[in-house]
Coordinates of C-alpha atoms and ligand atoms in Angstrom, one line a residue:
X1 CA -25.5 52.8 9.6
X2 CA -26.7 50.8 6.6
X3 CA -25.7 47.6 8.0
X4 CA -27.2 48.3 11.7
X5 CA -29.5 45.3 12.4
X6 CA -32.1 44.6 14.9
X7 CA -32.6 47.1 17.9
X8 CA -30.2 49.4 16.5
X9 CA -31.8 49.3 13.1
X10 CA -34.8 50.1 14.8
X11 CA -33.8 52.6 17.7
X12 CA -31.1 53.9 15.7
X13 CA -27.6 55.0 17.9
X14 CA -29.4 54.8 21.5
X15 CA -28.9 57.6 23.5
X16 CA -27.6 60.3 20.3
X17 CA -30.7 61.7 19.3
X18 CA -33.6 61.7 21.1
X19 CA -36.3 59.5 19.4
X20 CA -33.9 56.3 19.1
X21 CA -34.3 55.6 23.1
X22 CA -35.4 52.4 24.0
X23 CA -37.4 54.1 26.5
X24 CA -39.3 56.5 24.4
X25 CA -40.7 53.3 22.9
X26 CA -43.9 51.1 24.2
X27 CA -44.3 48.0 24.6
X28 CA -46.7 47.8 22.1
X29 CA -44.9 49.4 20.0
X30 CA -42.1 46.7 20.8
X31 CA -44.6 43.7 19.6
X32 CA -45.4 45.9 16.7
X33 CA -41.9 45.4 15.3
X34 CA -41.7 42.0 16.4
X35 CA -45.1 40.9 14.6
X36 CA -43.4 43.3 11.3
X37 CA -40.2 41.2 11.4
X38 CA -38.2 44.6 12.1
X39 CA -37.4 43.0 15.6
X40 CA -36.9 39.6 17.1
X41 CA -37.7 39.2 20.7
X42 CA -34.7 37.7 21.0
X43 CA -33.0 41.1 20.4
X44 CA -35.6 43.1 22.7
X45 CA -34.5 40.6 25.5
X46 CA -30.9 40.7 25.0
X47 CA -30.8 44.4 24.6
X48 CA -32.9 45.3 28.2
X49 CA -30.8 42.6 29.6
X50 CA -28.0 45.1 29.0
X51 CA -30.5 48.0 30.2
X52 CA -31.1 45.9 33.2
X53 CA -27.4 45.1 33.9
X54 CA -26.7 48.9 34.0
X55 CA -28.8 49.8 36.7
X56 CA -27.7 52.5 38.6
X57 CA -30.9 53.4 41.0
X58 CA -31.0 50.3 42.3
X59 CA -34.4 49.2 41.0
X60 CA -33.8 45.7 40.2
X61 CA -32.7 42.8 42.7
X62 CA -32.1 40.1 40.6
X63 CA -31.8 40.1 36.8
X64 CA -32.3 36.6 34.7
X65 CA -29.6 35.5 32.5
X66 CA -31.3 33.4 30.3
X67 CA -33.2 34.3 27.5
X68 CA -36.9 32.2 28.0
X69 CA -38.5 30.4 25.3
X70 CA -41.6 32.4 23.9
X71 CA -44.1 30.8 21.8
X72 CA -43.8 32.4 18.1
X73 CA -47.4 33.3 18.1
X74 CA -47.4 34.6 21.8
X75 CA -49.3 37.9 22.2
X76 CA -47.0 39.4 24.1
X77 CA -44.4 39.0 21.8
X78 CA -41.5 38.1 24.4
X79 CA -41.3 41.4 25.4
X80 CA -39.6 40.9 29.2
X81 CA -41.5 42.0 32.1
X82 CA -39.8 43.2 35.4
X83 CA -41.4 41.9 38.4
X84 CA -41.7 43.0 42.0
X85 CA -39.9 40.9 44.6
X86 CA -42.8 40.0 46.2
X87 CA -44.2 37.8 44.1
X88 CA -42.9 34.3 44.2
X89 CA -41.1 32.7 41.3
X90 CA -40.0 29.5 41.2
X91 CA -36.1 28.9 41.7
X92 CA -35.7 32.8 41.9
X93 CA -35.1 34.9 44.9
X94 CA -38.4 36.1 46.2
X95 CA -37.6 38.0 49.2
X96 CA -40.1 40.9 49.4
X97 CA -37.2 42.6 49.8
X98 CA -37.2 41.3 53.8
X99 CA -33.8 40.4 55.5
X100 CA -36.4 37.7 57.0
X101 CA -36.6 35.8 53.3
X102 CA -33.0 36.5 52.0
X103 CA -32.2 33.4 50.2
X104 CA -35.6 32.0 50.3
X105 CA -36.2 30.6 46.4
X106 CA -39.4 29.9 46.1
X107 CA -41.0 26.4 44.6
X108 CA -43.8 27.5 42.4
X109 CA -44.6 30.9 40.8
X110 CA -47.4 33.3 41.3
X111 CA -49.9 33.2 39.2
X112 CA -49.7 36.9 37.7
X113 CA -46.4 36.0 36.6
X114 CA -47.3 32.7 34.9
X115 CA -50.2 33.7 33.1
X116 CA -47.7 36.6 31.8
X117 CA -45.2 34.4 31.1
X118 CA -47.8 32.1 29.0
X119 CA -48.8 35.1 27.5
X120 CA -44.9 35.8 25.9
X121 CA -44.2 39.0 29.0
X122 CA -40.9 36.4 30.3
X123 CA -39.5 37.9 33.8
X124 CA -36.6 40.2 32.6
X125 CA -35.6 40.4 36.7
X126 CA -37.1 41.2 40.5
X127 CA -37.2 44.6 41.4
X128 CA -37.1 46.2 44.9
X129 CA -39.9 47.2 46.9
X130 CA -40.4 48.5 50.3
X131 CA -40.1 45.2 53.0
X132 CA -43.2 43.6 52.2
X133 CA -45.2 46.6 50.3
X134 CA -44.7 48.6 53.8
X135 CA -44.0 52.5 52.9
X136 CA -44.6 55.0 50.2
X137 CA -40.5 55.7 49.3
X138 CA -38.7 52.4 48.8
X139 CA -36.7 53.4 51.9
X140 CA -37.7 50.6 53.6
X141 CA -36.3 48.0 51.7
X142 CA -33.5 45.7 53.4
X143 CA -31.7 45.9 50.3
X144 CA -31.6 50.2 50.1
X145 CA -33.1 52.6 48.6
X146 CA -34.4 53.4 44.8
X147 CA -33.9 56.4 43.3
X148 CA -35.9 58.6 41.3
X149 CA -34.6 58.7 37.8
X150 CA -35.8 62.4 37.3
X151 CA -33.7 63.5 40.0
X152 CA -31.4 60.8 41.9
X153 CA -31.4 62.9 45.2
X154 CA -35.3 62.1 45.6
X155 CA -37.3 58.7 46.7
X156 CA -39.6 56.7 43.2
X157 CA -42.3 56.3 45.6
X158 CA -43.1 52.8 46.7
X159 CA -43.7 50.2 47.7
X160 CA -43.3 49.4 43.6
X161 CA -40.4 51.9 43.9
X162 CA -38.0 49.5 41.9
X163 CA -40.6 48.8 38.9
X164 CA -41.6 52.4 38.8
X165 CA -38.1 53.2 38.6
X166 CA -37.0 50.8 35.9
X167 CA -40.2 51.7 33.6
X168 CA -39.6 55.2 33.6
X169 CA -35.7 54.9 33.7
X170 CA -35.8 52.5 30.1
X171 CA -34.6 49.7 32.6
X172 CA -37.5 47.4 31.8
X173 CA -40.3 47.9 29.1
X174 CA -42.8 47.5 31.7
X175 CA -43.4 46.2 35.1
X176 CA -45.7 44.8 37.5
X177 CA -46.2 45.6 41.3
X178 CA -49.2 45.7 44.1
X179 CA -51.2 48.1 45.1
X180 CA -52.4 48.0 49.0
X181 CA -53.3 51.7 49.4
X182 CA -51.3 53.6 46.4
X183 CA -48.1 50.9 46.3
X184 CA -49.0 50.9 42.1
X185 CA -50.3 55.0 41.8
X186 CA -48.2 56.5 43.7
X187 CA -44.7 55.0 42.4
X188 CA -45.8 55.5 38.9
X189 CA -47.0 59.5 39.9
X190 CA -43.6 59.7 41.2
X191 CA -41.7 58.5 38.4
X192 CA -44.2 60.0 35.2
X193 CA -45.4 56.3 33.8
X194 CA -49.0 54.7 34.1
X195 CA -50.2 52.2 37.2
X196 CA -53.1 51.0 37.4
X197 CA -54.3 49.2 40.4
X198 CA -57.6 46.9 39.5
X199 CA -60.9 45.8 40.9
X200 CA -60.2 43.9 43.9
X201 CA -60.2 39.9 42.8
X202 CA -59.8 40.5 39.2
X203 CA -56.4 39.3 39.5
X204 CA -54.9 36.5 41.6
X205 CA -53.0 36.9 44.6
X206 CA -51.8 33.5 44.4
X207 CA -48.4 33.4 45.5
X208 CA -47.7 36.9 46.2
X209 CA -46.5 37.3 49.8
X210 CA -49.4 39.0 51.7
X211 CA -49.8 42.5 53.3
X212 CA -52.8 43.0 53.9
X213 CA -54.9 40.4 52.1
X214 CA -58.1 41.9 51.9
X215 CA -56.4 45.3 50.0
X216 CA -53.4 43.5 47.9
X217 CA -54.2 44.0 44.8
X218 CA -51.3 43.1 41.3
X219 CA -51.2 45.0 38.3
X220 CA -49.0 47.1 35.6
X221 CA -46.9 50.0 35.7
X222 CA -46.0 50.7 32.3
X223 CA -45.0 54.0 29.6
X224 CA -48.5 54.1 28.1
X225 CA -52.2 53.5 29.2
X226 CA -52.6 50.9 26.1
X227 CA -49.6 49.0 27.4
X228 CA -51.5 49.1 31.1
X229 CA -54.4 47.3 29.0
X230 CA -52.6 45.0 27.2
X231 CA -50.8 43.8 30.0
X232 CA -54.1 43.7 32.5
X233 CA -56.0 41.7 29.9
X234 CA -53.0 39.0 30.4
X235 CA -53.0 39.1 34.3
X236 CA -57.3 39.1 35.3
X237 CA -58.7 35.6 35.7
X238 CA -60.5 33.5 38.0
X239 CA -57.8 31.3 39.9
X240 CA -58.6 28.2 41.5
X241 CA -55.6 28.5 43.9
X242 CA -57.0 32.2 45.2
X243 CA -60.8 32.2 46.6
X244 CA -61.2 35.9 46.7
X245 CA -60.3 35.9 42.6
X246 CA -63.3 36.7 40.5
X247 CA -61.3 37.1 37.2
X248 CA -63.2 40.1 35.1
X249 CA -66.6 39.6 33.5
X250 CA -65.5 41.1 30.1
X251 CA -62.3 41.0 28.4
X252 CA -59.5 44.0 29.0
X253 CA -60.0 46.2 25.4
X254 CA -57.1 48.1 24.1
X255 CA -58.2 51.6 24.7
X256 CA -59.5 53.9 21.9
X257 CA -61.1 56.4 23.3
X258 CA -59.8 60.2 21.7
X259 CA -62.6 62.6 23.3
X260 CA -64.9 62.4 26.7
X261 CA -68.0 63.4 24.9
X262 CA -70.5 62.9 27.7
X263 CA -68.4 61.2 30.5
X264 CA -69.0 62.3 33.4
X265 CA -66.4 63.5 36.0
X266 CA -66.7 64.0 39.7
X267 CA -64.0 66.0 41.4
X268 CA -64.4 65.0 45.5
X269 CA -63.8 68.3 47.8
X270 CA -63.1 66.2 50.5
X271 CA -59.4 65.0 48.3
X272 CA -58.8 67.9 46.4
X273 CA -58.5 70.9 49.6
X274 CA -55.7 71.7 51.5
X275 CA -52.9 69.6 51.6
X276 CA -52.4 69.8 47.4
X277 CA -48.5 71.4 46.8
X278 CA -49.6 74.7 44.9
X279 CA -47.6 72.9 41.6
X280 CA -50.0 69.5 42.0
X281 CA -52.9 72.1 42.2
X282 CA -51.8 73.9 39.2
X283 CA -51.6 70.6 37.0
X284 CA -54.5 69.2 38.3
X285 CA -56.2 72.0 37.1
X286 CA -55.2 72.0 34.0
X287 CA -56.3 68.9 33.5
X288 CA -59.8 69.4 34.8
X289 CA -60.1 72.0 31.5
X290 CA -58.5 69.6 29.2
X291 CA -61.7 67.2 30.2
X292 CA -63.6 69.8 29.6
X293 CA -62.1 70.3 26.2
X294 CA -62.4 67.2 25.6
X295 CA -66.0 66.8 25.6
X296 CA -66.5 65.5 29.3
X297 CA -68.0 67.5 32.3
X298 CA -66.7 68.7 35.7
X299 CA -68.7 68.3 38.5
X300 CA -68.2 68.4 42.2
X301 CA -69.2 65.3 44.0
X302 CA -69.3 64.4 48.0
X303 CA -67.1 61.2 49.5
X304 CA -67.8 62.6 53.1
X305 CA -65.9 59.7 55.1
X306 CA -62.9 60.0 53.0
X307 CA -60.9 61.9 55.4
X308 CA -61.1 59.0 58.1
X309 CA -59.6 56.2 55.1
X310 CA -55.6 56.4 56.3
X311 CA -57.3 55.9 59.9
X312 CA -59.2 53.0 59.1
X313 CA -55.9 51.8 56.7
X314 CA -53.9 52.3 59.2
X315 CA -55.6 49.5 61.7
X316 CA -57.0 47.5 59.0
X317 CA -53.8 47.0 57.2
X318 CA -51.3 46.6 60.1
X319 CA -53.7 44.1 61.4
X320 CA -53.9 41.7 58.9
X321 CA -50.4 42.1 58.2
X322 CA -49.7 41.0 61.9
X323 CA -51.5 37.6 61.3
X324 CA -49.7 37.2 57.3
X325 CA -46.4 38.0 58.9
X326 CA -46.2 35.2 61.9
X327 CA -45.6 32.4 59.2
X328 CA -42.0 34.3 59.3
X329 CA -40.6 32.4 62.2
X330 CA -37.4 30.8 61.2
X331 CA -38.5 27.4 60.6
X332 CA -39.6 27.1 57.2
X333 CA -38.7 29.8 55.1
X334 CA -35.8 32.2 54.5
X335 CA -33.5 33.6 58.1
X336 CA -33.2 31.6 60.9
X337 CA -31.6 32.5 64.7
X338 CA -31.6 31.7 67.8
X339 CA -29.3 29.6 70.5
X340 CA -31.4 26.5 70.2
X341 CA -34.9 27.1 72.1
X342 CA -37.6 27.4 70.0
X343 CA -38.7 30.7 71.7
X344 CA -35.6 32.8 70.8
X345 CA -35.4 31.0 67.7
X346 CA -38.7 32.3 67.0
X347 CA -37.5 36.1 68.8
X348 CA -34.4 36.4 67.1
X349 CA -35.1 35.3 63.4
X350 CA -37.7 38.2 63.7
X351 CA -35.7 40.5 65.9
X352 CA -33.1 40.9 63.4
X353 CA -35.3 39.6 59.9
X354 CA -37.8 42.3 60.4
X355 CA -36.8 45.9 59.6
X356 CA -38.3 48.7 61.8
X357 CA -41.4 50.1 60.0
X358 CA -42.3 45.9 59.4
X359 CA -42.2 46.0 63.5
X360 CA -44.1 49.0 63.9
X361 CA -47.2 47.6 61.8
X362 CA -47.0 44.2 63.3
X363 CA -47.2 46.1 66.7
X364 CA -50.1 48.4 66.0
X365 CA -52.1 45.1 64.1
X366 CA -51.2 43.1 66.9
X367 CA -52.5 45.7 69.6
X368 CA -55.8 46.2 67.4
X369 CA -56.5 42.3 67.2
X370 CA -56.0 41.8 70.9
X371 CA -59.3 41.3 72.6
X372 CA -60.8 43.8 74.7
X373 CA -59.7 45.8 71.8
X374 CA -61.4 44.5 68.6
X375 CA -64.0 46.1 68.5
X376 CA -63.3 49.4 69.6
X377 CA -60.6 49.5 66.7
X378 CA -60.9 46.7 64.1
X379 CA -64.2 46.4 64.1
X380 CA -64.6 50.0 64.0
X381 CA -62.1 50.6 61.3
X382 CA -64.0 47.8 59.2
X383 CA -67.4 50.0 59.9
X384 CA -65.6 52.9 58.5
X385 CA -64.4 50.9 55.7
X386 CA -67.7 49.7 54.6
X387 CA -69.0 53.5 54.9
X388 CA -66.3 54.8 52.4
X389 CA -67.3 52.2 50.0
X390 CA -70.7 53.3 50.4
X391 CA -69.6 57.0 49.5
X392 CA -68.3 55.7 46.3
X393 CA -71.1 53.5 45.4
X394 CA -73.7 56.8 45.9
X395 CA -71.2 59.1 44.3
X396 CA -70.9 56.9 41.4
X397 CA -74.6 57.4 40.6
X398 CA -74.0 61.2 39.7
X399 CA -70.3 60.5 37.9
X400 CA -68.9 58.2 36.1
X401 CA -64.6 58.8 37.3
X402 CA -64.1 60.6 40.2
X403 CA -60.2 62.5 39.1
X404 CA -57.7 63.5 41.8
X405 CA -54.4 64.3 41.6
X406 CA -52.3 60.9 42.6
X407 CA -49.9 62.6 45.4
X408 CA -50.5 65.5 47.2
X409 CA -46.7 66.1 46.4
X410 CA -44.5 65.2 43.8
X411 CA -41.5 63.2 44.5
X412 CA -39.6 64.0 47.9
X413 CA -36.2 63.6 48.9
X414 CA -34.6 60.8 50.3
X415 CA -34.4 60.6 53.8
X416 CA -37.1 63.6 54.3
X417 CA -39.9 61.4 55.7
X418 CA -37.9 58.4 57.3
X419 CA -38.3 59.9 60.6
X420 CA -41.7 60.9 60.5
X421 CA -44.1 57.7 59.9
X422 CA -47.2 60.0 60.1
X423 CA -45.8 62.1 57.3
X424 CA -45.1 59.3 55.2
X425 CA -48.0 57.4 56.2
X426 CA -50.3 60.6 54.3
X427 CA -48.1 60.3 50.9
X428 CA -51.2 57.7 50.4
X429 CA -53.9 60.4 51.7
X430 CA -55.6 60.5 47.9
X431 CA -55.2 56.7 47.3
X432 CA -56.1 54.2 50.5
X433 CA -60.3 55.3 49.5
X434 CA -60.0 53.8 46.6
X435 CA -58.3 51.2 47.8
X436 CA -60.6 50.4 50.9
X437 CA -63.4 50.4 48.3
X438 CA -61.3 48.2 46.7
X439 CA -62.1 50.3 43.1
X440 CA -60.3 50.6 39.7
X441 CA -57.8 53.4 39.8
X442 CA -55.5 54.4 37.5
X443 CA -52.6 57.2 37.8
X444 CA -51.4 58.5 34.6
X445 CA -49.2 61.7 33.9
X446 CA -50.5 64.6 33.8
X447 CA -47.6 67.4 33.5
X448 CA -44.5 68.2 35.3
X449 CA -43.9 70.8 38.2
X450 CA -40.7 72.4 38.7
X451 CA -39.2 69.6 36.7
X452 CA -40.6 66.6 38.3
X453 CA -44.1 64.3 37.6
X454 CA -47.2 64.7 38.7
X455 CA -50.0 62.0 38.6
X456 CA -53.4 62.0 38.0
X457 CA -55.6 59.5 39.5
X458 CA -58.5 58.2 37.5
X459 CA -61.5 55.8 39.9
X460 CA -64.6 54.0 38.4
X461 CA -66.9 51.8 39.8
X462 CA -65.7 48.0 40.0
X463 CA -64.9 46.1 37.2
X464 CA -65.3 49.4 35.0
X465 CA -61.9 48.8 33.8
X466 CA -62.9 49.2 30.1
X467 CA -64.4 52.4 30.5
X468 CA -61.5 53.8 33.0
X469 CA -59.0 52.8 30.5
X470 CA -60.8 54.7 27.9
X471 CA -61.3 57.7 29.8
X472 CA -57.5 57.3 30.7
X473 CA -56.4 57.0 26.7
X474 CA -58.1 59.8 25.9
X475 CA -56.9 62.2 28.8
X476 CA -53.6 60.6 27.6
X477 CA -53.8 61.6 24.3
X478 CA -54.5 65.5 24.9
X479 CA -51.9 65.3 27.9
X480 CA -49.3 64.1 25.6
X481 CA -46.9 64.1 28.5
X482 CA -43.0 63.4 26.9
X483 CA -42.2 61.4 29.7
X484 CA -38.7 60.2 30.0
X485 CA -37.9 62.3 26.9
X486 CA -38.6 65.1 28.6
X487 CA -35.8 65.1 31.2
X488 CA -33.7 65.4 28.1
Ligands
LIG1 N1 -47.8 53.3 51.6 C1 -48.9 52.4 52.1 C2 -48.4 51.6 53.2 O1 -47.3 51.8 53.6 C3 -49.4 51.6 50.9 C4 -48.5 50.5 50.6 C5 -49.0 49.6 49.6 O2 -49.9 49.9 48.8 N2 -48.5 48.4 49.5 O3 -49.1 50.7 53.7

């Protein structure tokens, strides 16, 4: 093996033994070769092309065949990036993974992904989502379903099903999805990788296609909690083209953190009762004496109007996704029907572009909007919203990370929760606070039950992302979960 040159010299035989796996190796690690001269990023992009091309869970929608320029000196290192479908690249299909915008190819890219791309992170392919960040399984994509890489027979979680998938799968390096109440957690729970959904406005929603505008929310899925870092401090900025961006008043560290020596650690009652599989409960507890270990105290800690936060999701999102979604009426983008009137042109492009859980939601927003009903449910919801946030704020003056575990289950089968919205709807039950708060979380690995993932869900107050990270690295550390290693 003397000769073996680039990736192979440095992974060794992929796929004999078990430390030369592209997957068991970071991105960071990645740029850490490249800056040595062991690896040139030409190599890392030609060989997860090949990863790419050999998809079998049918994580990615579109792959790129052309290797990008990348600036020598680039940070990133040209280490490709897989990207959901939902956010728009120019000249690439950008479909959300919607019937209603097959074919659409988009004139300008989202910001997220150009600011990656300057940074040397060039898009390796889309991946597939649930239609338009709508479920918690990736069932509801128009394109099919992902499946889990631990065990094919059961859903990655979604809506970033695809990007969880490819992460934890070795199909991509790392990834980047949205997070609307869990879309980044839960995925990267389900598949054993890190997500990390940040303060609300740090990074731009310029030219992702909207949810729910005042939850959508970008950011990384990726092996490690430094690569979450290193790829955050890429994506955060003030963006003229996106009002609600704030950009991040100091810059994204790379974690160091080893022990928790004085942090302090709330665990909410309210999140952490019944509902918890016994094997979630079993890991989470185990990690609650690991932060212990560690140096860092346990404490209980009150968010009394959590249990109302899928209720108030549940009208708050669906509403504003009813007003994002009527731009989708067959005239400028994407699917187009109809015999020639403009009403059924507008009826049928969405009668047959929309898929059924899309409809539901536009159905329930469209119902809370309507007047007469406003208050009584949108306003309402709103009230409740601003309530939960309060909880946090008060609960964050006795702790410093509230822990959960990510999902109250680990990853289900496919086709268990199709039928049931409600069922599906509470896969988010630990998330959507956090998210309505519109807080740093973080989900990272914690241990495996029965065989599959389970996450743990790190919150801070907003724009603690420094301090979260840290908290997360260190958990990290003593965790030292094997991830895809570990399915042998
Ligand atoms: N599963 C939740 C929903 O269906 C959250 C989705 C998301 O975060 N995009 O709305």
């Amino acid at each position: 093996m003397s000769e073996a040159t680039g990736f192979e010299a440095v992974f060794g035989d992929r796929g004999d033994t078990d430390d030369a796996r592209p997957v068991d190796h970071t991105a960071a690690e990645l740029i850490d070769h490249v800056r040595a001269g062991r690896l040139s990023a030409a190599e890392i992009w030609d060989d997860y092309q090949r990863l790419a091309g050999a998809d079998t869970l049918n994580a990615y929608l579109w792959r790129a065949d052309e290797a990008p320029e990348v600036a020598a000196n680039a940070p990133l290192a040209g280490v490709p990036l897989a990207v959901k479908d939902l956010f728009c690249t120019e000249g690439v299909p950008s479909a959300a993974a919607s019937k209603i915008l097959e074919g659409y190819r988009p004139p300008y890219t989202a910001t997220a992904v150009e600011r990656l791309r300057e940074a040397g992170a060039p898009m390796l392919g889309k991946t597939n989502m649930d239609e338009f960040a709508m479920g918690s399984s990736n069932e509801n994509s128009a394109f099919g379903p992902v499946k889990n890489p631990w065990d094919e027979s059961r859903v990655p979680g979604g809506s970033s099903g695809g990007s969880a998938a490819a992460v934890a799968a070795g199909l991509a390096p790392w990834a980047i999805g949205t997070d609307t109440g869990g879309s980044i957690r839960q995925p990267a729970a389900l598949c054993g990788i890190v997500g990390l959904k940040p303060t609300y406005g740090t990074v731009s929603r310029y030219g992702m296609i909207a949810f729910a505008s005042s939850l959508d929310q970008a950011g990384p899925l990726t092996r490690d909690v430094t690569d979450a870092a290193l790829l955050l401090r890429h994506m955060v900025g003030r963006d003229p083209c996106d009002s609600t961006s704030t950009g991040h008043p100091e810059e994204i560290a790379l974690p160091s953190a080893e022990r928790l020596d004085g942090v302090r650690f709330g665990v909410p009652p309210e999140l952490t009762g019944d509902g918890l599989e016994p094997g979630v409960r079993e890991v989470f507890e185990a990690t609650l004496k690991r932060i212990e270990e560690l140096g860092g105290s346990v404490q209980e800690v009150g968010l009394p109007h959590s249990g109302h936060a899928i209720s108030a999701y549940y009208v708050i999102a669906p509403a504003e996704a009813s007003a994002n979604l009527a731009r989708f009426d067959g005239v400028r983008y994407g699917h187009r029907a109809g015999n020639g009137d403009l009403l059924s042109l507008y009826e049928q492009t969405r009668e047959e572009g929309f898929g059924p859980e899309v409809k539901r939601r536009i159905m329930l927003g469209t119902y809370a909007l309507s007047s007469g009903y406003y208050d009584a449910y949108y306003g309402r919801a709103q009230k409740v919203r601003t309530t939960i946030a309060a909880d946090f704020r008060s609960a964050f003056e006795s702790v410093d990370v509230i822990v959960t575990p990510t999902s109250p289950t680990v990853a289900f089968a496919l086709g268990e929760r199709v039928d049931d919205p409600l069922a599906m709807y509470l896969s988010d039950v630990l998330t959507v606070p956090m998210s309505l708060a519109g807080i740093p979380a973080i989900s990272i690995p914690g241990g495996l039950s029965d065989g599959l993932p389970v996450g743990i869900q790190l919150a801070s107050p907003a724009f603690s992302e420094n301090r979260l990270l840290d908290a997360a690295h260190a958990l990290e550390r003593a965790i030292d979960f094997k991830g895809a290693r570990s399915r042998g």
